PDB file of C-alpha atoms in Angstrom:
ATOM      1  CA  UNK A1205       8.223  11.247  15.399  1.00  0.00           C
ATOM      2  CA  UNK A1206      10.867  11.739  12.639  1.00  0.00           C
ATOM      3  CA  UNK A1207       8.193  13.073  10.085  1.00  0.00           C
ATOM      4  CA  UNK A1208       7.101  15.637  12.820  1.00  0.00           C
ATOM      5  CA  UNK A1209      10.647  17.084  12.967  1.00  0.00           C
ATOM      6  CA  UNK A1210      10.731  17.177   9.129  1.00  0.00           C
ATOM      7  CA  UNK A1211       7.522  19.178   8.915  1.00  0.00           C
ATOM      8  CA  UNK A1212       8.555  21.399  11.680  1.00  0.00           C
ATOM      9  CA  UNK A1213      11.916  22.032   9.972  1.00  0.00           C
ATOM     10  CA  UNK A1214      10.200  22.797   6.724  1.00  0.00           C
ATOM     11  CA  UNK A1215       7.782  25.227   8.371  1.00  0.00           C
ATOM     12  CA  UNK A1216      10.574  27.097  10.209  1.00  0.00           C
ATOM     13  CA  UNK A1217      12.811  27.432   7.105  1.00  0.00           C
ATOM     14  CA  UNK A1218       9.814  28.804   5.001  1.00  0.00           C
ATOM     15  CA  UNK A1219       8.725  31.066   7.763  1.00  0.00           C
ATOM     16  CA  UNK A1220      12.260  32.583   8.164  1.00  0.00           C
ATOM     17  CA  UNK A1221      12.512  33.065   4.268  1.00  0.00           C
ATOM     18  CA  UNK A1222       8.982  34.543   4.182  1.00  0.00           C
ATOM     19  CA  UNK A1223       9.947  36.941   6.881  1.00  0.00           C
ATOM     20  CA  UNK A1224      13.123  37.881   4.967  1.00  0.00           C
ATOM     21  CA  UNK A1225      11.354  38.638   1.769  1.00  0.00           C
ATOM     22  CA  UNK A1226       8.368  40.464   3.521  1.00  0.00           C
ATOM     23  CA  UNK A1227      10.857  42.697   5.428  1.00  0.00           C
ATOM     24  CA  UNK A1228      12.738  43.476   2.257  1.00  0.00           C
ATOM     25  CA  UNK A1229       9.562  44.440   0.435  1.00  0.00           C
ATOM     26  CA  UNK A1230       8.140  46.473   3.228  1.00  0.00           C
ATOM     27  CA  UNK A1231      11.166  48.351   4.074  1.00  0.00           C
ATOM     28  CA  UNK A1232      11.445  49.443   0.481  1.00  0.00           C
ATOM     29  CA  UNK A1233       7.860  50.350   0.239  1.00  0.00           C
ATOM     30  CA  UNK A1234       7.462  52.444   3.423  1.00  0.00           C
ATOM     31  CA  UNK A1235      11.002  53.878   3.274  1.00  0.00           C
ATOM     32  CA  UNK A1236      12.423  52.074   6.339  1.00  0.00           C
ATOM     33  CA  UNK A1237      15.958  53.107   6.959  1.00  0.00           C
ATOM     34  CA  UNK A1238      18.571  50.552   7.829  1.00  0.00           C
ATOM     35  CA  UNK A1239      22.220  50.054   7.734  1.00  0.00           C
ATOM     36  CA  UNK A1240      23.263  49.704   4.208  1.00  0.00           C
ATOM     37  CA  UNK A1241      25.058  46.480   3.140  1.00  0.00           C
ATOM     38  CA  UNK A1242      27.142  45.675  -0.047  1.00  0.00           C
ATOM     39  CA  UNK A1243      25.417  44.289  -3.078  1.00  0.00           C
ATOM     40  CA  UNK A1244      27.493  41.172  -2.862  1.00  0.00           C
ATOM     41  CA  UNK A1245      26.372  40.554   0.822  1.00  0.00           C
ATOM     42  CA  UNK A1246      22.796  41.184  -0.465  1.00  0.00           C
ATOM     43  CA  UNK A1247      23.116  38.857  -3.153  1.00  0.00           C
ATOM     44  CA  UNK A1248      24.363  36.174  -0.832  1.00  0.00           C
ATOM     45  CA  UNK A1249      21.466  36.585   1.558  1.00  0.00           C
ATOM     46  CA  UNK A1250      19.014  36.463  -1.325  1.00  0.00           C
ATOM     47  CA  UNK A1251      20.617  33.183  -2.707  1.00  0.00           C
ATOM     48  CA  UNK A1252      20.514  31.696   0.853  1.00  0.00           C
ATOM     49  CA  UNK A1253      16.887  32.645   1.141  1.00  0.00           C
ATOM     50  CA  UNK A1254      16.083  30.959  -2.159  1.00  0.00           C
ATOM     51  CA  UNK A1255      18.014  27.824  -1.288  1.00  0.00           C
ATOM     52  CA  UNK A1256      15.786  27.947   2.049  1.00  0.00           C
ATOM     53  CA  UNK A1257      12.796  27.962   0.006  1.00  0.00           C
ATOM     54  CA  UNK A1258      13.744  25.086  -2.115  1.00  0.00           C
ATOM     55  CA  UNK A1259      14.870  23.155   1.090  1.00  0.00           C
ATOM     56  CA  UNK A1260      11.534  23.835   2.530  1.00  0.00           C
ATOM     57  CA  UNK A1261       9.710  22.619  -0.366  1.00  0.00           C
ATOM     58  CA  UNK A1262      11.973  19.427  -0.470  1.00  0.00           C
ATOM     59  CA  UNK A1263      11.243  18.783   3.127  1.00  0.00           C
ATOM     60  CA  UNK A1264       7.530  19.138   2.655  1.00  0.00           C
ATOM     61  CA  UNK A1265       7.514  16.884  -0.417  1.00  0.00           C
ATOM     62  CA  UNK A1266       9.456  14.347   1.698  1.00  0.00           C
ATOM     63  CA  UNK A1267       6.844  14.505   4.547  1.00  0.00           C
ATOM     64  CA  UNK A1268       4.038  14.287   2.102  1.00  0.00           C
ATOM     65  CA  UNK A1269       5.777  11.215   0.421  1.00  0.00           C
ATOM     66  CA  UNK A1270       6.159   9.556   3.778  1.00  0.00           C
ATOM     67  CA  UNK A1271       2.504  10.290   4.790  1.00  0.00           C
ATOM     68  CA  UNK A1272       1.250   8.667   1.580  1.00  0.00           C
ATOM     69  CA  UNK A1273       3.459   5.693   2.157  1.00  0.00           C
ATOM     70  CA  UNK A1274       2.000   5.191   5.645  1.00  0.00           C
ATOM     71  CA  UNK A1275      -1.507   5.539   4.270  1.00  0.00           C
ATOM     72  CA  UNK A1276      -0.962   3.039   1.633  1.00  0.00           C
ATOM     73  CA  UNK A1277       0.479   0.693   4.137  1.00  0.00           C
ATOM     74  CA  UNK A1278      -2.407   1.128   6.422  1.00  0.00           C
ATOM     75  CA  UNK A1279      -4.804   0.349   3.522  1.00  0.00           C
ATOM     76  CA  UNK A1280      -3.025  -2.580   2.543  1.00  0.00           C
ATOM     77  CA  UNK A1281      -2.890  -3.965   6.279  1.00  0.00           C
ATOM     78  CA  UNK A1282      -6.633  -3.131   6.513  1.00  0.00           C
ATOM     79  CA  UNK A1283      -7.447  -5.167   3.350  1.00  0.00           C
ATOM     80  CA  UNK A1284      -5.311  -8.014   4.557  1.00  0.00           C
ATOM     81  CA  UNK A1285      -7.169  -7.979   7.910  1.00  0.00           C
ATOM     82  CA  UNK A1286     -10.531  -7.882   6.218  1.00  0.00           C
ATOM     83  CA  UNK A1287      -9.601 -10.837   4.022  1.00  0.00           C
ATOM     84  CA  UNK A1288      -8.333 -12.776   7.011  1.00  0.00           C
ATOM     85  CA  UNK A1289     -11.588 -12.021   8.805  1.00  0.00           C
ATOM     86  CA  UNK A1290     -13.765 -13.312   5.923  1.00  0.00           C
ATOM     87  CA  UNK A1291     -11.716 -16.447   5.656  1.00  0.00           C
ATOM     88  CA  UNK A1292     -12.160 -17.147   9.298  1.00  0.00           C
ATOM     89  CA  UNK A1293     -15.957 -16.582   8.995  1.00  0.00           C
ATOM     90  CA  UNK A1294     -16.215 -18.881   6.137  1.00  0.00           C
ATOM     91  CA  UNK A1295     -14.168 -21.596   8.018  1.00  0.00           C
ATOM     92  CA  UNK A1296     -16.425 -21.267  10.971  1.00  0.00           C
ATOM     93  CA  UNK A1297     -19.582 -21.532   8.905  1.00  0.00           C
ATOM     94  CA  UNK A1298     -18.148 -24.754   7.249  1.00  0.00           C
ATOM     95  CA  UNK A1299     -17.298 -26.368  10.624  1.00  0.00           C
ATOM     96  CA  UNK A1300     -20.873 -25.548  12.024  1.00  0.00           C
ATOM     97  CA  UNK A1301     -22.479 -26.933   8.743  1.00  0.00           C
ATOM     98  CA  UNK A1302     -24.577 -23.896   7.979  1.00  0.00           C
ATOM     99  CA  UNK A1303     -26.788 -23.871   5.137  1.00  0.00           C
ATOM    100  CA  UNK A1304     -26.424 -21.222   2.315  1.00  0.00           C
ATOM    101  CA  UNK A1305     -29.309 -19.367   3.691  1.00  0.00           C
ATOM    102  CA  UNK A1306     -28.045 -19.615   7.174  1.00  0.00           C
ATOM    103  CA  UNK A1307     -24.741 -18.291   6.013  1.00  0.00           C
ATOM    104  CA  UNK A1308     -26.159 -15.322   4.633  1.00  0.00           C
ATOM    105  CA  UNK A1309     -28.182 -14.672   7.804  1.00  0.00           C
ATOM    106  CA  UNK A1310     -25.264 -15.153   9.957  1.00  0.00           C
ATOM    107  CA  UNK A1311     -23.160 -12.767   7.775  1.00  0.00           C
ATOM    108  CA  UNK A1312     -25.720  -9.993   8.102  1.00  0.00           C
ATOM    109  CA  UNK A1313     -25.962 -10.578  11.882  1.00  0.00           C
ATOM    110  CA  UNK A1314     -22.292 -10.101  12.199  1.00  0.00           C
ATOM    111  CA  UNK A1315     -22.549  -6.923  10.446  1.00  0.00           C
ATOM    112  CA  UNK A1316     -25.088  -5.708  12.909  1.00  0.00           C
ATOM    113  CA  UNK A1317     -28.332  -5.809  11.096  1.00  0.00           C
ATOM    114  CA  UNK A1318     -31.637  -6.319  12.782  1.00  0.00           C
ATOM    115  CA  UNK A1319     -34.076  -9.047  12.044  1.00  0.00           C
ATOM    116  CA  UNK A1320     -36.386  -6.754  10.178  1.00  0.00           C
ATOM    117  CA  UNK A1321     -33.515  -5.504   8.069  1.00  0.00           C
ATOM    118  CA  UNK A1322     -32.180  -9.139   7.380  1.00  0.00           C
ATOM    119  CA  UNK A1323     -35.819 -10.124   6.399  1.00  0.00           C
ATOM    120  CA  UNK A1324     -36.139  -7.123   4.026  1.00  0.00           C
ATOM    121  CA  UNK A1325     -32.816  -7.849   2.384  1.00  0.00           C
ATOM    122  CA  UNK A1326     -33.620 -11.566   1.840  1.00  0.00           C
ATOM    123  CA  UNK A1327     -37.314 -11.013   0.873  1.00  0.00           C
ATOM    124  CA  UNK A1328     -38.459 -13.489   3.644  1.00  0.00           C
ATOM    125  CA  UNK A1329     -40.549 -13.137   6.794  1.00  0.00           C
ATOM    126  CA  UNK A1330     -39.147 -12.198  10.142  1.00  0.00           C
ATOM    127  CA  UNK A1331     -40.238 -15.521  11.527  1.00  0.00           C
ATOM    128  CA  UNK A1332     -38.146 -17.274   9.030  1.00  0.00           C
ATOM    129  CA  UNK A1333     -35.186 -15.116   9.985  1.00  0.00           C
ATOM    130  CA  UNK A1334     -35.572 -15.716  13.580  1.00  0.00           C
ATOM    131  CA  UNK A1335     -35.682 -19.609  13.073  1.00  0.00           C
ATOM    132  CA  UNK A1336     -32.542 -19.347  11.127  1.00  0.00           C
ATOM    133  CA  UNK A1337     -30.872 -17.228  13.729  1.00  0.00           C
ATOM    134  CA  UNK A1338     -31.828 -19.616  16.340  1.00  0.00           C
ATOM    135  CA  UNK A1339     -30.489 -22.566  14.239  1.00  0.00           C
ATOM    136  CA  UNK A1340     -27.218 -20.560  13.812  1.00  0.00           C
ATOM    137  CA  UNK A1341     -26.815 -20.083  17.385  1.00  0.00           C
ATOM    138  CA  UNK A1342     -27.513 -23.633  18.281  1.00  0.00           C
ATOM    139  CA  UNK A1343     -24.832 -24.977  15.830  1.00  0.00           C
ATOM    140  CA  UNK A1344     -22.333 -22.512  16.882  1.00  0.00           C
ATOM    141  CA  UNK A1345     -23.041 -23.295  20.671  1.00  0.00           C
ATOM    142  CA  UNK A1346     -23.775 -19.763  21.678  1.00  0.00           C
ATOM    143  CA  UNK A1347     -26.716 -17.986  23.172  1.00  0.00           C
ATOM    144  CA  UNK A1348     -27.088 -14.974  21.050  1.00  0.00           C
ATOM    145  CA  UNK A1349     -25.520 -12.492  18.692  1.00  0.00           C
ATOM    146  CA  UNK A1350     -23.081 -11.038  21.192  1.00  0.00           C
ATOM    147  CA  UNK A1351     -21.634 -14.464  21.780  1.00  0.00           C
ATOM    148  CA  UNK A1352     -21.334 -15.113  18.116  1.00  0.00           C
ATOM    149  CA  UNK A1353     -19.389 -11.960  17.527  1.00  0.00           C
ATOM    150  CA  UNK A1354     -17.202 -12.793  20.497  1.00  0.00           C
ATOM    151  CA  UNK A1355     -16.131 -16.077  18.822  1.00  0.00           C
ATOM    152  CA  UNK A1356     -14.811 -14.223  15.686  1.00  0.00           C
ATOM    153  CA  UNK A1357     -13.109 -11.568  18.034  1.00  0.00           C
ATOM    154  CA  UNK A1358     -11.352 -14.160  19.945  1.00  0.00           C
ATOM    155  CA  UNK A1359     -10.311 -15.855  16.870  1.00  0.00           C
ATOM    156  CA  UNK A1360      -8.767 -12.712  15.605  1.00  0.00           C
ATOM    157  CA  UNK A1361      -6.933 -12.009  18.826  1.00  0.00           C
ATOM    158  CA  UNK A1362      -5.617 -15.695  18.901  1.00  0.00           C
ATOM    159  CA  UNK A1363      -4.290 -15.294  15.415  1.00  0.00           C
ATOM    160  CA  UNK A1364      -2.547 -11.970  16.436  1.00  0.00           C
ATOM    161  CA  UNK A1365      -0.993 -13.588  19.462  1.00  0.00           C
ATOM    162  CA  UNK A1366       0.079 -16.627  17.419  1.00  0.00           C
ATOM    163  CA  UNK A1367       1.869 -14.218  14.925  1.00  0.00           C
ATOM    164  CA  UNK A1368       3.513 -12.350  17.695  1.00  0.00           C
ATOM    165  CA  UNK A1369       4.706 -15.450  19.501  1.00  0.00           C
ATOM    166  CA  UNK A1370       6.256 -16.867  16.245  1.00  0.00           C
ATOM    167  CA  UNK A1371       7.633 -13.627  15.039  1.00  0.00           C
ATOM    168  CA  UNK A1372      11.373 -13.736  14.215  1.00  0.00           C
ATOM    169  CA  UNK A1373      13.433 -12.457  17.296  1.00  0.00           C
ATOM    170  CA  UNK A1374      15.573  -9.491  16.986  1.00  0.00           C
ATOM    171  CA  UNK A1375      19.342 -10.404  16.527  1.00  0.00           C
ATOM    172  CA  UNK A1376      21.334 -10.188  19.626  1.00  0.00           C
ATOM    173  CA  UNK A1377      24.807  -8.389  19.668  1.00  0.00           C
ATOM    174  CA  UNK A1378      27.800 -10.505  18.982  1.00  0.00           C
ATOM    175  CA  UNK A1379      25.548 -13.463  18.034  1.00  0.00           C
ATOM    176  CA  UNK A1380      24.969 -14.249  21.786  1.00  0.00           C
ATOM    177  CA  UNK A1381      22.615 -17.088  22.480  1.00  0.00           C
ATOM    178  CA  UNK A1382      20.162 -16.188  25.248  1.00  0.00           C
ATOM    179  CA  UNK A1383      19.887 -19.885  26.363  1.00  0.00           C
ATOM    180  CA  UNK A1384      23.629 -19.893  27.371  1.00  0.00           C
ATOM    181  CA  UNK A1385      23.821 -16.216  28.798  1.00  0.00           C
ATOM    182  CA  UNK A1386      25.117 -16.077  32.303  1.00  0.00           C
ATOM    183  CA  UNK A1387      23.491 -13.629  34.598  1.00  0.00           C
ATOM    184  CA  UNK A1388      25.511 -10.380  35.471  1.00  0.00           C
ATOM    185  CA  UNK A1389      27.985 -11.023  38.149  1.00  0.00           C
ATOM    186  CA  UNK A1390      28.021 -14.841  37.900  1.00  0.00           C
ATOM    187  CA  UNK A1391      31.317 -16.605  37.630  1.00  0.00           C
ATOM    188  CA  UNK A1392      32.258 -19.533  35.490  1.00  0.00           C
ATOM    189  CA  UNK A1393      30.098 -22.574  35.823  1.00  0.00           C
ATOM    190  CA  UNK A1394      32.135 -25.551  37.188  1.00  0.00           C
ATOM    191  CA  UNK A1395      31.368 -29.179  35.753  1.00  0.00           C
ATOM    192  CA  UNK A1396      29.783 -31.278  36.998  1.00  0.00           C
ATOM    193  CA  UNK A1397      27.137 -28.753  38.109  1.00  0.00           C
ATOM    194  CA  UNK A1398      25.846 -30.990  40.945  1.00  0.00           C
ATOM    195  CA  UNK A1399      28.450 -33.254  42.966  1.00  0.00           C
ATOM    196  CA  UNK A1400      27.470 -35.607  45.598  1.00  0.00           C
ATOM    197  CA  UNK A1401      28.992 -34.843  49.078  1.00  0.00           C
ATOM    198  CA  UNK A1402      31.088 -37.549  50.814  1.00  0.00           C
ATOM    199  CA  UNK A1403      28.502 -37.736  53.535  1.00  0.00           C
ATOM    200  CA  UNK A1404      25.674 -38.526  50.994  1.00  0.00           C
ATOM    201  CA  UNK A1405      27.771 -41.518  49.485  1.00  0.00           C
ATOM    202  CA  UNK A1406      28.154 -43.385  52.817  1.00  0.00           C
TER     203      UNK A1406
END
């Protein structure tokens, strides 16, 4: 949102300056008459317009720099997510006890390749690939490719929820502890909180 305002400000400044210089050139070219102003005032206006150009360029460069930083951050997060996904897949393959051939087939299956494509890539028959996929599904405890993919998707979602649950909470004002905060309008808590009535003691 902030970058949007920066870009809009840069465009407005450059548009105003462009209109000024264009008006100045066209008025001299077509002989448009206007109220004359002093040279000092004209120089002040031209200096202001030049400063506006520099300011618009600076704002545009700032917006470009922030956009580049966001792109690099998105690429970094994508690489981290891809690495975490591959680590999770390797851990799952190890837990299921897949053979190296079954690992290759399972990895190709998670990428969406068909039986024919996997057989062509591994230089094996389609029957062999089908037997390997059936063994993968049996060891993973699923009925097909969709359930196999759902296992990995659920793993990613569980990791995201775990990270969100264990994220550091935002600091509260004045160092207040939420565990001991009183509800609005509540008076001081007396001690002891629960007292036995005389009738209950008899």
